[in-house]
Coordinates of C-alpha atoms and ligand atoms in Angstrom, one line a residue:
X266 CA -17.8 -30.3 81.4
X267 CA -14.1 -30.2 81.3
X268 CA -12.6 -28.7 78.1
X269 CA -10.0 -30.4 75.9
X270 CA -6.4 -29.7 75.3
X271 CA -3.7 -31.6 73.4
X272 CA -0.2 -33.0 73.7
X273 CA 2.0 -32.6 70.7
X274 CA 5.3 -33.6 69.1
X275 CA 7.0 -32.8 65.8
X276 CA 9.8 -34.9 64.3
X277 CA 11.6 -35.0 61.0
X278 CA 14.4 -36.9 59.3
X279 CA 16.2 -36.0 56.1
X280 CA 15.8 -39.7 55.0
X281 CA 18.4 -41.9 53.4
X282 CA 18.5 -40.6 49.9
X283 CA 18.5 -36.8 50.2
X284 CA 21.1 -34.4 51.5
X285 CA 18.8 -31.7 52.7
X286 CA 15.4 -31.4 54.3
X287 CA 12.7 -29.5 52.4
X288 CA 10.0 -30.4 54.8
X289 CA 9.1 -28.0 57.6
X290 CA 7.1 -29.1 60.7
X291 CA 5.7 -27.2 63.7
X292 CA 3.7 -28.2 66.8
X293 CA 2.6 -26.0 69.7
X294 CA -0.3 -25.9 72.1
X295 CA -2.4 -24.1 69.4
X296 CA -1.0 -25.0 66.0
X297 CA 0.1 -28.0 64.0
X298 CA 1.8 -27.6 60.6
X299 CA 3.5 -29.7 57.9
X300 CA 4.8 -28.1 54.7
X301 CA 6.7 -30.2 52.1
X302 CA 8.7 -28.0 49.8
X303 CA 9.3 -28.5 46.1
X304 CA 11.3 -27.1 43.3
X305 CA 14.9 -28.2 43.8
X306 CA 17.3 -28.3 46.6
X307 CA 17.6 -24.5 47.2
X308 CA 14.0 -23.6 46.6
X309 CA 12.0 -26.3 48.2
X310 CA 13.2 -25.5 51.7
X311 CA 12.7 -21.8 51.1
X312 CA 9.1 -22.5 50.0
X313 CA 8.2 -24.7 53.0
X314 CA 10.0 -22.5 55.6
X315 CA 8.5 -19.2 54.2
X316 CA 5.1 -20.8 54.3
X317 CA 5.6 -22.1 57.8
X318 CA 6.7 -18.6 59.0
X319 CA 3.5 -17.1 57.7
X320 CA 1.4 -19.9 59.4
X321 CA 3.3 -19.3 62.7
X322 CA 1.7 -15.9 62.9
X323 CA -1.4 -17.8 63.9
X324 CA 0.2 -19.1 67.1
X325 CA -1.3 -16.4 69.3
X326 CA -4.7 -15.7 70.9
X327 CA -7.1 -14.7 68.1
X328 CA -8.4 -11.1 68.0
X329 CA -11.7 -9.7 66.8
X330 CA -10.3 -8.7 63.5
X331 CA -9.2 -12.3 62.8
X332 CA -12.8 -13.6 62.6
X333 CA -12.9 -17.2 63.7
X334 CA -10.0 -19.7 63.5
X335 CA -10.9 -20.8 60.0
X336 CA -11.0 -17.1 58.8
X337 CA -7.6 -16.6 60.4
X338 CA -6.3 -19.8 58.8
X339 CA -7.6 -18.7 55.3
X340 CA -5.9 -15.4 55.7
X341 CA -2.6 -17.0 56.8
X342 CA -2.6 -19.4 53.8
X343 CA -3.2 -16.6 51.4
X344 CA -0.4 -14.6 53.0
X345 CA 1.9 -17.6 52.5
X346 CA 0.9 -17.8 48.8
X347 CA 1.5 -14.0 48.4
X348 CA 4.9 -14.5 50.2
X349 CA 6.0 -17.1 47.7
X350 CA 4.8 -14.9 44.8
X351 CA 7.0 -12.1 46.2
X352 CA 10.0 -14.4 46.6
X353 CA 9.7 -15.6 43.0
X354 CA 9.3 -12.0 41.8
X355 CA 12.5 -11.1 43.7
X356 CA 14.4 -14.0 42.4
X357 CA 13.2 -15.6 39.2
X358 CA 15.7 -18.4 39.7
X359 CA 13.3 -19.9 42.3
X360 CA 10.3 -19.9 39.9
X361 CA 8.5 -23.2 40.1
X362 CA 9.1 -23.6 43.8
X363 CA 6.1 -24.4 46.0
X364 CA 4.9 -26.4 48.9
X365 CA 2.2 -28.6 50.2
X366 CA 0.5 -27.6 53.4
X367 CA -1.4 -29.4 56.2
X368 CA -2.3 -27.1 59.1
X369 CA -4.6 -27.2 62.1
X370 CA -5.4 -24.3 64.4
X371 CA -7.0 -25.0 67.8
X372 CA -9.5 -22.4 69.0
X373 CA -10.1 -24.2 72.3
X374 CA -13.1 -26.2 71.1
X375 CA -12.4 -27.3 67.6
X376 CA -9.7 -27.4 64.9
X377 CA -9.6 -25.2 61.8
X378 CA -7.9 -27.2 59.0
X379 CA -6.1 -26.2 55.8
X380 CA -5.0 -28.8 53.3
X381 CA -3.3 -28.5 49.9
X382 CA -1.1 -31.1 48.1
X383 CA -0.3 -34.6 49.2
X384 CA 0.8 -34.2 52.8
X385 CA -1.8 -36.0 54.8
X386 CA -3.9 -35.7 58.0
X387 CA -5.0 -38.9 59.8
X388 CA -7.1 -39.4 62.9
X389 CA -6.9 -42.4 65.2
X390 CA -10.2 -42.6 67.1
X391 CA -11.2 -45.7 69.2
X392 CA -8.3 -47.6 67.8
X393 CA -9.4 -47.0 64.2
X394 CA -7.4 -45.0 61.7
X395 CA -9.1 -42.7 59.1
X396 CA -7.4 -40.5 56.5
X397 CA -9.0 -37.1 56.8
X398 CA -7.4 -35.3 53.8
X399 CA -7.8 -36.2 50.1
X400 CA -4.5 -36.0 48.1
X401 CA -4.4 -33.4 45.4
X402 CA -2.6 -35.8 43.1
X403 CA -3.0 -37.1 39.6
X404 CA -3.4 -40.6 40.9
X405 CA -6.1 -39.6 43.3
X406 CA -8.0 -38.1 40.4
X407 CA -7.7 -41.5 38.6
X408 CA -9.0 -43.2 41.8
X409 CA -11.9 -40.7 42.0
X410 CA -12.8 -41.4 38.4
X411 CA -12.8 -45.1 39.2
X412 CA -10.0 -45.8 36.7
X413 CA -7.6 -47.3 39.2
X414 CA -7.9 -48.7 42.7
X415 CA -6.3 -47.1 45.8
X416 CA -4.0 -50.1 45.9
X417 CA -2.9 -49.4 42.3
X418 CA -2.5 -45.7 43.2
X419 CA 0.1 -46.6 45.9
X420 CA 2.5 -48.1 43.3
X421 CA 1.5 -46.0 40.3
X422 CA 4.7 -44.6 38.6
X423 CA 3.1 -41.1 38.6
X424 CA 1.9 -41.3 42.2
X425 CA 3.8 -38.3 43.3
X426 CA 2.6 -35.9 40.6
X427 CA 0.7 -33.1 42.3
X428 CA -2.3 -31.2 40.9
X429 CA -2.4 -28.5 43.6
X430 CA 0.2 -26.8 45.8
X431 CA 1.0 -23.4 47.1
X432 CA 3.0 -22.0 44.2
X433 CA 2.6 -18.2 44.6
X434 CA -0.1 -18.1 42.0
X435 CA -3.6 -16.6 42.1
X436 CA -5.4 -19.8 41.1
X437 CA -4.6 -22.0 44.1
X438 CA -7.5 -23.8 45.9
X439 CA -6.7 -25.2 49.3
X440 CA -9.3 -27.2 51.2
X441 CA -10.6 -25.6 54.5
X442 CA -12.7 -27.4 57.0
X443 CA -13.5 -27.8 60.8
X444 CA -12.7 -30.8 62.8
X445 CA -14.3 -31.7 66.2
X446 CA -11.8 -33.6 68.3
X447 CA -12.8 -36.0 71.1
X448 CA -10.8 -37.0 74.2
X449 CA -8.3 -39.7 73.3
X450 CA -8.2 -38.8 69.6
X451 CA -4.7 -38.8 68.0
X452 CA -4.1 -36.6 64.9
X453 CA -1.2 -37.3 62.6
X454 CA 0.0 -34.7 60.0
X455 CA 2.7 -36.1 57.7
X456 CA 4.7 -35.6 54.5
X457 CA 4.6 -38.2 51.7
X458 CA 8.0 -39.3 52.8
X459 CA 6.0 -41.3 55.4
X460 CA 3.0 -42.4 53.4
X461 CA 5.0 -43.5 50.3
X462 CA 7.0 -45.8 52.6
X463 CA 4.6 -47.0 55.2
X464 CA 1.1 -48.4 54.6
X465 CA -2.0 -47.3 56.6
X466 CA -2.1 -50.6 58.5
X467 CA 1.4 -50.0 59.9
X468 CA 0.6 -46.3 60.6
X469 CA -2.4 -47.4 62.6
X470 CA -0.4 -49.9 64.6
X471 CA 2.3 -47.4 65.4
X472 CA -0.1 -44.6 66.3
X473 CA -1.4 -46.9 69.1
X474 CA 1.9 -46.9 70.9
X475 CA 1.7 -45.7 74.5
X476 CA 2.9 -42.1 74.0
X477 CA 2.8 -39.8 71.0
X478 CA 6.6 -39.3 71.3
X479 CA 7.1 -43.1 70.9
X480 CA 4.6 -43.2 68.0
X481 CA 6.4 -40.3 66.2
X482 CA 9.8 -41.9 66.7
X483 CA 8.6 -45.3 65.4
X484 CA 6.8 -43.8 62.4
X485 CA 9.9 -42.1 61.3
X486 CA 12.0 -45.2 62.0
X487 CA 9.6 -47.3 60.0
X488 CA 9.9 -44.9 57.0
X489 CA 13.7 -45.1 57.1
X490 CA 13.7 -48.9 57.5
X491 CA 11.4 -49.1 54.5
X492 CA 13.9 -47.2 52.3
X493 CA 13.7 -43.6 53.5
X494 CA 13.6 -42.3 49.9
X495 CA 12.4 -38.9 50.9
X496 CA 12.4 -36.4 53.8
X497 CA 10.0 -37.8 56.4
X498 CA 8.1 -35.5 58.8
X499 CA 5.4 -36.3 61.3
X500 CA 3.5 -34.0 63.6
X501 CA 1.3 -35.7 66.2
X502 CA -1.3 -34.5 68.6
X503 CA -3.3 -36.3 71.3
X504 CA -6.4 -34.8 72.8
X505 CA -6.9 -35.1 76.6
X506 CA -9.1 -33.5 79.2
X507 CA -7.8 -30.1 80.2
X508 CA -7.4 -31.0 83.8
X509 CA -5.4 -34.2 83.1
X510 CA -1.9 -33.9 84.6
X511 CA 0.8 -33.9 81.9
X512 CA 3.3 -36.7 81.7
X513 CA 6.6 -34.9 82.4
X514 CA 8.6 -37.2 80.2
X515 CA 6.8 -35.9 77.1
X516 CA 8.7 -33.6 74.8
X517 CA 5.9 -31.0 75.0
X518 CA 5.9 -30.9 78.8
X519 CA 7.8 -27.6 78.7
X520 CA 4.9 -26.1 76.7
X521 CA 7.2 -24.7 74.0
X522 CA 6.7 -24.8 70.3
X523 CA 8.6 -27.5 68.4
X524 CA 9.9 -26.6 65.0
X525 CA 11.7 -29.0 62.7
X526 CA 13.1 -29.4 59.2
X527 CA 13.9 -26.7 56.7
X528 CA 12.4 -24.0 58.8
X529 CA 15.1 -24.4 61.4
X530 CA 17.9 -23.8 58.9
X531 CA 19.4 -20.3 58.5
X532 CA 18.2 -18.8 55.2
X533 CA 20.7 -19.4 52.4
X534 CA 21.9 -16.6 50.3
X535 CA 20.2 -16.7 46.9
X536 CA 22.7 -16.8 44.1
X537 CA 20.6 -16.4 41.0
X538 CA 20.7 -20.0 40.2
X539 CA 18.9 -22.8 42.1
X540 CA 21.7 -25.3 41.4
X541 CA 24.6 -23.2 42.5
X542 CA 23.7 -23.9 46.1
X543 CA 25.3 -26.9 47.7
X544 CA 23.4 -27.7 50.8
X545 CA 25.6 -28.4 53.9
X546 CA 25.4 -31.9 55.2
X547 CA 22.8 -32.2 57.9
X548 CA 23.7 -33.5 61.3
X549 CA 22.4 -37.0 61.6
X550 CA 21.6 -37.2 57.9
X551 CA 23.0 -40.3 56.2
X552 CA 23.1 -39.4 52.6
X553 CA 23.8 -42.6 50.6
X554 CA 23.1 -42.2 47.0
X555 CA 21.9 -38.7 46.3
X556 CA 20.6 -38.8 42.7
X557 CA 23.3 -37.7 40.4
X558 CA 22.9 -34.7 38.1
X559 CA 21.9 -36.8 35.1
X560 CA 19.7 -39.1 37.1
X561 CA 16.1 -38.1 37.1
X562 CA 14.6 -37.9 40.5
X563 CA 10.9 -38.6 40.4
X564 CA 10.3 -36.6 43.6
X565 CA 11.8 -33.5 42.0
X566 CA 10.2 -34.1 38.7
X567 CA 6.7 -34.2 40.3
X568 CA 6.9 -30.7 41.6
X569 CA 9.0 -28.5 39.3
X570 CA 11.2 -30.3 36.9
X571 CA 14.9 -29.4 37.3
X572 CA 16.7 -27.7 34.5
X573 CA 18.9 -30.3 32.8
X574 CA 21.6 -28.2 31.2
X575 CA 24.2 -30.9 31.7
X576 CA 22.3 -33.1 29.3
X577 CA 22.9 -30.9 26.3
X578 CA 26.4 -32.0 25.8
X579 CA 25.2 -35.6 26.3
X580 CA 22.7 -35.2 23.5
X581 CA 25.3 -33.7 21.2
X582 CA 27.7 -36.6 22.0
X583 CA 25.0 -39.2 21.3
X584 CA 24.0 -37.3 18.1
X585 CA 27.6 -37.4 17.0
X586 CA 27.8 -41.1 17.8
X587 CA 24.8 -41.7 15.6
X588 CA 26.4 -39.8 12.7
X589 CA 29.6 -41.9 13.2
X590 CA 27.5 -45.0 13.5
X591 CA 25.7 -44.1 10.2
X592 CA 29.1 -43.5 8.5
X593 CA 30.6 -46.6 10.0
X594 CA 28.0 -49.0 8.8
X595 CA 26.0 -49.4 12.0
X596 CA 23.3 -47.3 10.4
X597 CA 20.3 -49.5 11.2
X598 CA 21.3 -49.9 14.8
X599 CA 22.1 -46.2 15.3
X600 CA 18.9 -45.0 13.6
X601 CA 16.8 -47.5 15.5
X602 CA 18.3 -46.3 18.8
X603 CA 17.6 -42.6 17.8
X604 CA 14.0 -43.5 17.2
X605 CA 13.6 -44.8 20.7
X606 CA 14.5 -41.4 22.2
X607 CA 12.0 -38.7 23.2
X608 CA 12.2 -35.0 24.0
X609 CA 9.9 -32.1 24.6
X610 CA 10.2 -29.0 22.4
X611 CA 8.0 -26.4 20.7
X612 CA 5.9 -27.1 17.6
X613 CA 4.6 -23.8 16.5
X614 CA 3.0 -22.1 19.5
X615 CA 2.4 -25.4 21.3
X616 CA 4.5 -27.8 23.4
X617 CA 5.1 -31.1 21.6
X618 CA 6.6 -34.5 22.3
X619 CA 9.1 -35.5 19.7
X620 CA 10.4 -38.9 19.0
X621 CA 14.0 -39.1 18.0
X622 CA 17.0 -36.9 18.8
X623 CA 17.0 -33.1 18.7
X624 CA 19.8 -32.8 16.2
X625 CA 20.2 -31.3 12.8
X626 CA 22.2 -33.6 10.5
X627 CA 22.1 -32.6 6.8
X628 CA 20.1 -35.0 4.7
X629 CA 18.9 -37.0 7.7
X630 CA 15.6 -36.7 9.7
X631 CA 16.4 -37.8 13.2
X632 CA 13.2 -36.7 14.9
X633 CA 9.5 -36.2 14.3
X634 CA 6.6 -34.9 16.2
X635 CA 5.0 -37.7 18.2
X636 CA 2.2 -35.6 19.6
X637 CA 1.4 -31.9 19.8
X638 CA 0.0 -31.2 23.3
X639 CA -2.7 -28.7 24.3
X640 CA -0.2 -26.7 26.2
X641 CA 0.6 -23.3 24.7
X642 CA 4.2 -22.2 25.1
X643 CA 3.2 -18.6 26.0
X644 CA 1.1 -19.7 29.0
X645 CA 4.1 -21.3 30.7
X646 CA 6.1 -19.5 33.4
X647 CA 9.3 -18.0 31.7
X648 CA 11.6 -20.6 33.3
X649 CA 9.6 -23.5 31.9
X650 CA 9.3 -21.8 28.5
X651 CA 13.1 -21.5 28.3
X652 CA 13.4 -25.2 29.1
X653 CA 11.0 -26.2 26.4
X654 CA 12.7 -24.0 23.9
X655 CA 16.0 -25.6 24.8
X656 CA 14.5 -29.0 24.5
X657 CA 13.8 -31.3 27.5
X658 CA 15.1 -34.9 27.0
X659 CA 13.0 -37.8 28.3
X660 CA 14.1 -41.4 28.8
X661 CA 10.9 -42.7 27.2
X662 CA 7.4 -41.8 26.1
X663 CA 6.0 -42.2 29.6
X664 CA 8.5 -39.8 31.0
X665 CA 7.9 -37.3 28.2
X666 CA 4.2 -37.5 29.0
X667 CA 4.8 -37.0 32.7
X668 CA 6.9 -33.9 32.0
X669 CA 4.1 -32.5 29.8
X670 CA 1.5 -33.2 32.6
X671 CA 3.8 -31.4 35.0
X672 CA 4.1 -28.4 32.6
X673 CA 0.4 -28.3 32.1
X674 CA -0.4 -27.8 35.7
X675 CA 2.0 -24.8 35.8
X676 CA 0.1 -23.1 33.0
X677 CA -0.6 -19.5 34.1
X678 CA -3.8 -18.8 32.2
X679 CA -5.3 -22.0 30.9
X680 CA -8.8 -20.6 30.1
X681 CA -8.0 -17.1 28.8
X682 CA -10.3 -16.6 25.9
X683 CA -8.5 -15.3 22.7
X684 CA -10.6 -12.1 22.7
X685 CA -9.3 -10.9 26.0
X686 CA -5.7 -11.8 25.5
X687 CA -3.4 -8.9 26.2
X688 CA -1.5 -7.7 23.2
X689 CA 2.1 -8.9 23.2
X690 CA 5.0 -6.8 21.9
X691 CA 5.1 -9.0 18.8
X692 CA 1.5 -8.6 18.0
X693 CA 0.8 -6.4 14.9
X694 CA 0.2 -2.8 16.1
X695 CA -3.3 -1.3 15.5
X696 CA -3.8 0.6 12.3
X697 CA -2.2 4.1 12.5
X698 CA -5.2 5.6 10.7
X699 CA -6.7 6.7 13.9
X700 CA -3.7 8.7 14.9
X701 CA -4.2 12.4 13.9
Ligands
LIG1091 CA1 8.2 -35.1 50.0

C-alpha cells in the first residue's frame, strides 16, 4: 500500500481593524501550527512567536529519546509554556500575555495533535466539514451545559472569552490526541479571526475549491469581506498518496516551510511597558479604525485586559462634573448618572464590583458595593492586582462582570487550602517564646 503525504499552505492577514498581527502560522511537510497571541500589542505577538519557535523544534525526524510524535508534541507544548513563564519572569510588563495553540505533527502515518484555546481544527472528508477541536471558551462551556445553543454562542457578547490558553503557568491543560488522515482529507487550522467572521457552511464551501492555495486565499478574503475585525490566519493541508506527482503551481512545491504572521517579525525591544511600543505599519495591512486608547476592544479584553491608566483623568473629570452638577442644581441628573457607572476595586481581601463612581466627595456617597466576588486579590498576578487596586472602570454591569470573569481565570492558586498557605510578610510572626 502506498503511504500518504500532504500538501500544505499557510496564509495570514492583519485584518481591517488591527495594526499588527499577533497570530503566528507555520506549515511544512511535517508540521502544521497556528498560535493566536494575546495580551496587548507588544506581548501577544511575542507569546505566539515564542510558542511557534518552540514548536518548530519538532520539524525534524524524531529520535528515540522523543518517544512517539504525541510524546514529542507534549514536550514541545510544555517547553513553550516554560518559555512564556521565563519571558514573563524576565519582563513583568508582559505578564498576562499568552497564546492559543493548534498544532499537528505528522509521523508518516498519523497526526499527533495539540489544542488549547479557541483556534480551531477542521477536517473536510468526502465533501463534509467537521470541527475537530472543542473551543476552550466560556460560551462553549455554556453550550456544553445546555444553557445556550451553538447558534447563540456565535453571537454571544462574551464569545471570545477564553478559559484555557498557554499563559506560562503550571496549571495549563491542553488537549492531546491522534488523528488518522485518509487520502483526499483536507485539514484546516485557523484563528478566531476566521471563525468569528465566516460560518461553517461557507468554510465548507471554500475548502472544496480546487487547490488548497485557492481555498486558503478565499477563506482569508471572505473573513476580510465580512469585516476583518481580527487577524486572520489559516493553515491548510491536503493528504495525497505519496507517489502522486506534485502540482508545481502549489506554493509548497519547493518543499520549504512556510511561516507567517508575528513569528516573521524581528523581535521588538522590550521597553518595560507593554504600551510604549508602537507597532510599525505592516505591509499590505489596511488599518482603518484601530480601537482608540479609551475604546474597549473586546478581543483584548478577552485575553488579558489592558491597563487603562488614561481613564483615571477621565474619572476625575467626570467626578468633578458631578460635584459641579450637584452644586449647580442638576443634582438629581448628576447623581442618577453616577449610579449607572460601574468599576472593579477591592472590598477587604476580595475583588468587588462597585456601582457608582470611584471618588471621595465629603458628605456624599457616590458608590456602593454591587457585588463582592469570590476572587481573592492576593491570588491575582501582580499586574492584575495593581489594576484592581487602582480601580478598573466598566461601561456597565455586564462589562464589569466580564472583567471579573477574566480576572478569575488568571487566579494563580484558586484551590489553595488556608492551612497550607505560605506565610506572607504581613502575617503575624510566630511567637518568640521558642527562641532561646
Ligand atoms: Ca484572534
